[in-house]
Coordinates of C-alpha atoms in Angstrom, one line a residue:
M25 CA -0.2 -0.2 0.0
A26 CA 1.6 3.4 -1.2
V27 CA 2.6 6.0 1.7
S28 CA -0.5 8.5 2.2
V29 CA 0.8 12.1 2.5
V30 CA -1.5 15.0 3.2
I31 CA 0.2 18.5 1.7
V32 CA -1.5 21.6 3.2
E33 CA -0.6 24.5 1.8
D34 CA -2.6 27.8 0.3
D35 CA -0.4 28.3 -2.9
R36 CA -2.1 26.2 -5.6
N37 CA 1.6 26.2 -7.6
I38 CA 3.9 25.0 -4.6
A39 CA 1.0 22.2 -3.0
E40 CA 0.4 20.5 -7.2
L41 CA 4.2 20.7 -7.8
L42 CA 4.7 19.0 -4.7
Q43 CA 1.8 16.4 -5.6
M44 CA 2.9 15.8 -8.6
Y45 CA 6.1 15.1 -7.6
L46 CA 5.6 13.0 -4.9
E47 CA 3.0 10.6 -6.9
K48 CA 5.7 10.1 -9.2
E49 CA 7.9 9.1 -6.5
G50 CA 5.0 6.6 -5.3
Y51 CA 3.1 7.8 -2.6
A52 CA -0.9 8.6 -2.3
V53 CA -1.2 12.4 -2.2
T54 CA -4.1 14.5 -1.1
I55 CA -4.1 18.2 -1.2
A56 CA -5.4 21.2 1.6
A57 CA -6.0 24.5 0.6
D58 CA -6.1 26.2 4.3
G59 CA -5.7 25.0 7.9
G60 CA -9.1 24.2 9.1
Q61 CA -9.3 21.8 5.2
G62 CA -6.2 20.1 6.2
L63 CA -7.0 19.4 9.5
A64 CA -10.2 17.8 8.3
K65 CA -8.2 15.7 5.9
F66 CA -5.8 14.6 8.4
R67 CA -8.5 13.6 10.2
A68 CA -10.5 11.8 7.7
I69 CA -7.7 9.8 5.8
K70 CA -5.4 9.2 8.8
P71 CA -2.2 9.7 6.2
D72 CA 1.1 8.6 7.3
L73 CA 2.7 11.8 7.2
V74 CA 1.7 16.2 6.9
L75 CA 3.7 18.1 4.9
L76 CA 2.1 21.2 6.6
D77 CA 2.7 24.8 5.5
V78 CA 2.6 27.5 8.6
M79 CA 0.8 31.2 7.1
M80 CA -2.4 30.3 5.6
P81 CA -5.8 31.1 6.3
V82 CA -8.5 29.6 9.0
M83 CA -5.3 28.1 11.0
D84 CA -2.2 28.6 10.6
G85 CA 0.2 25.7 10.5
W86 CA 1.4 26.1 14.1
A87 CA -1.9 25.4 15.0
V88 CA -2.9 22.5 12.8
C89 CA 0.0 21.3 14.2
R90 CA -0.8 21.7 17.8
A91 CA -4.3 19.9 16.8
I92 CA -2.6 16.8 15.0
R93 CA -0.2 16.7 18.3
A94 CA -3.0 16.8 20.7
E95 CA -4.3 13.3 18.7
S96 CA -1.8 11.4 16.7
Q97 CA 2.3 11.2 17.0
T98 CA 2.2 11.4 12.8
P99 CA 5.2 12.9 11.5
V100 CA 4.5 16.4 10.7
I101 CA 6.8 18.2 8.5
M102 CA 7.0 22.5 8.3
L103 CA 7.2 24.2 5.1
T104 CA 8.7 27.7 5.9
A105 CA 9.6 31.0 4.7
K106 CA 13.2 31.5 3.8
G107 CA 15.2 33.1 6.4
E108 CA 12.2 32.5 9.3
T109 CA 14.1 31.3 11.9
D110 CA 11.2 31.7 14.3
D111 CA 8.8 30.0 12.4
K112 CA 11.2 26.9 12.2
V113 CA 11.8 27.0 15.8
A114 CA 7.9 27.9 16.5
G115 CA 7.3 24.7 14.3
L116 CA 9.4 22.4 16.3
K117 CA 8.0 23.7 19.4
N118 CA 4.2 22.9 18.4
G119 CA 5.4 19.3 18.0
A120 CA 6.9 19.1 14.4
D121 CA 9.2 16.3 13.2
D122 CA 11.1 18.4 10.9
Y123 CA 10.9 21.5 8.2
V124 CA 11.8 22.5 4.6
T125 CA 13.0 26.0 4.1
K126 CA 11.0 27.6 1.1
P127 CA 12.1 27.9 -2.1
F128 CA 13.0 24.2 -1.8
E129 CA 14.8 21.6 -3.9
M130 CA 12.1 18.7 -4.2
K131 CA 15.2 16.6 -3.5
E132 CA 15.3 17.7 -0.3
V133 CA 11.7 17.2 0.2
L134 CA 12.2 13.8 -0.1
A135 CA 15.1 13.3 1.6
R136 CA 12.9 14.4 4.7
I137 CA 10.1 12.4 4.1
E138 CA 11.9 9.9 3.7
A139 CA 14.3 10.6 7.0
V140 CA 11.3 11.6 8.8
L141 CA 9.2 8.3 7.8
R142 CA 12.7 5.8 8.3
R143 CA 12.4 7.2 11.9
G144 CA 9.1 5.5 12.6
E145 CA 9.8 2.3 11.4
A146 CA 9.7 -0.6 13.9
P147 CA 13.1 -1.9 15.0
Q148 CA 14.9 -4.6 15.7
Q149 CA 13.4 -7.3 18.5
E150 CA 16.9 -7.2 20.2
N151 CA 17.2 -5.1 22.9
A152 CA 13.8 -4.1 22.8
V153 CA 13.5 -2.6 26.3
R154 CA 16.1 0.2 27.7
A155 CA 15.2 1.3 31.2
A156 CA 17.6 3.8 33.1
D157 CA 15.7 4.1 36.9
A158 CA 12.5 5.7 36.5
L159 CA 12.1 5.6 32.8
R160 CA 11.4 2.7 30.8
V161 CA 11.6 2.5 27.0
D162 CA 10.2 -0.6 24.9
T163 CA 11.3 0.1 21.1
V164 CA 9.3 -2.5 19.3
A165 CA 5.6 -1.0 21.1
R166 CA 7.2 2.6 21.0
E167 CA 5.9 3.0 24.5
V168 CA 7.7 5.3 27.0
T169 CA 7.1 5.7 30.4
A170 CA 8.8 7.7 33.5
A171 CA 7.9 6.9 37.2
G172 CA 5.2 4.9 35.8
K173 CA 3.0 7.6 33.8
P174 CA 3.0 6.9 29.9
V175 CA 4.9 9.8 28.1
E176 CA 3.4 10.8 24.3
L177 CA 6.7 11.4 22.1
T178 CA 6.7 13.0 18.5
Y179 CA 8.5 10.4 16.4
T180 CA 11.7 12.5 16.8
E181 CA 11.9 13.0 20.1
F182 CA 11.5 9.0 21.2
E183 CA 14.6 8.7 18.3
L184 CA 16.5 11.4 19.9
L185 CA 15.6 9.9 23.5
V186 CA 16.7 6.0 22.1
F187 CA 19.9 7.4 20.6
L188 CA 20.8 9.2 23.7
M189 CA 20.1 6.4 25.9
Q190 CA 22.3 4.3 23.6
H191 CA 24.9 6.2 24.1
A192 CA 24.8 6.4 27.9
G193 CA 27.3 8.0 29.7
I194 CA 29.2 9.4 26.3
A195 CA 29.2 13.3 25.9
L196 CA 27.4 13.5 22.0
S197 CA 28.0 17.0 20.1
R198 CA 25.0 18.6 18.4
D199 CA 26.5 17.5 15.2
K200 CA 26.6 13.9 16.0
I201 CA 22.9 14.0 17.1
L202 CA 21.7 15.7 14.2
D203 CA 23.4 13.0 12.0
S204 CA 23.0 9.9 13.9
V205 CA 18.8 11.3 13.9
W206 CA 17.7 13.5 11.7
R207 CA 20.0 10.3 9.4
Y208 CA 21.1 13.2 6.5
D209 CA 22.6 15.8 5.9
Y210 CA 21.1 18.3 7.6
Y211 CA 20.6 21.7 6.5
G212 CA 19.2 24.0 9.8
D213 CA 21.6 24.4 12.5
A214 CA 22.5 22.9 16.2
R215 CA 19.0 25.1 17.3
T216 CA 17.3 21.8 15.9
V217 CA 18.7 20.0 19.0
D218 CA 18.8 22.4 21.3
T219 CA 14.7 22.5 21.2
H220 CA 13.6 18.4 20.9
I221 CA 15.8 18.3 23.9
K222 CA 13.8 21.2 25.9
K223 CA 10.8 19.7 24.8
L224 CA 12.1 16.6 25.5
R225 CA 13.0 17.2 29.3
Q226 CA 9.8 18.4 29.8
K227 CA 7.5 16.1 28.5
L228 CA 10.0 13.5 30.5
G229 CA 9.5 15.2 34.1
D230 CA 11.9 14.8 36.8
C231 CA 13.5 12.0 34.2
G232 CA 14.2 14.6 31.9
N233 CA 17.3 15.9 33.9
Y234 CA 18.8 12.2 32.7
I235 CA 19.7 14.4 30.2
K236 CA 22.8 16.8 30.8
T237 CA 23.5 19.5 29.0
I238 CA 27.6 19.6 28.2
R239 CA 29.0 22.6 27.8
G240 CA 30.6 23.8 24.9
I241 CA 29.7 20.3 23.4
G242 CA 26.9 18.8 23.7
Y243 CA 24.4 16.5 25.8
K244 CA 24.8 13.3 27.9
F245 CA 22.4 10.7 28.9
D246 CA 23.2 10.3 32.7
T247 CA 20.8 9.2 35.4
E248 CA 23.2 10.7 38.4
K249 CA 21.7 12.7 40.6
Q250 CA 22.4 16.6 39.0
D251 CA 20.2 19.1 37.7
H252 CA 21.1 19.8 34.0
A253 CA 22.1 23.4 32.7

């Protein structure tokens, strides 16, 4: 069955160009011209991925992303204006998994889609459950519990947490995290990692303190009792 994608974009030319390119690559594509219509189609189709513009009528992209995140962990890639760093950061804070800056190359869009979808693929059964004090991660069921309570993470947040736990006790640079978690040459900057780490810590509650900031380098997963920076 073809991977389904909903494109929420009010610029008809961009939407149709994306649709044509993705359908040529074998994706099943549905277009929505505004945020309200996009959310309705998302709920009706339950796609595998959403491409979401920021500035749109009815509902902007941030509002749509928040609504999606309130009910689903479906991957969301934001389409942002060139140079609008605040848009990128806002999208990530609202639960987006990645972003593409306009104008974009279609090959870049496809690479980002493929990378985000790979993050959601079920891992091998071996070492399925990782535990560290009050934190438990099941990489097959893709379930996280912190202090016995379930935690809902986006695909990227989940992959980021697993990667940090796999390398517990090791200081990891932001570039290393980008290369390993995002899995392709990233076009953004290290603020992407910082934004995801902040959201991850918030969702994990007290277990978020296991993610330590290593000044001048990046981050380390360590269950030693100390506050993160």
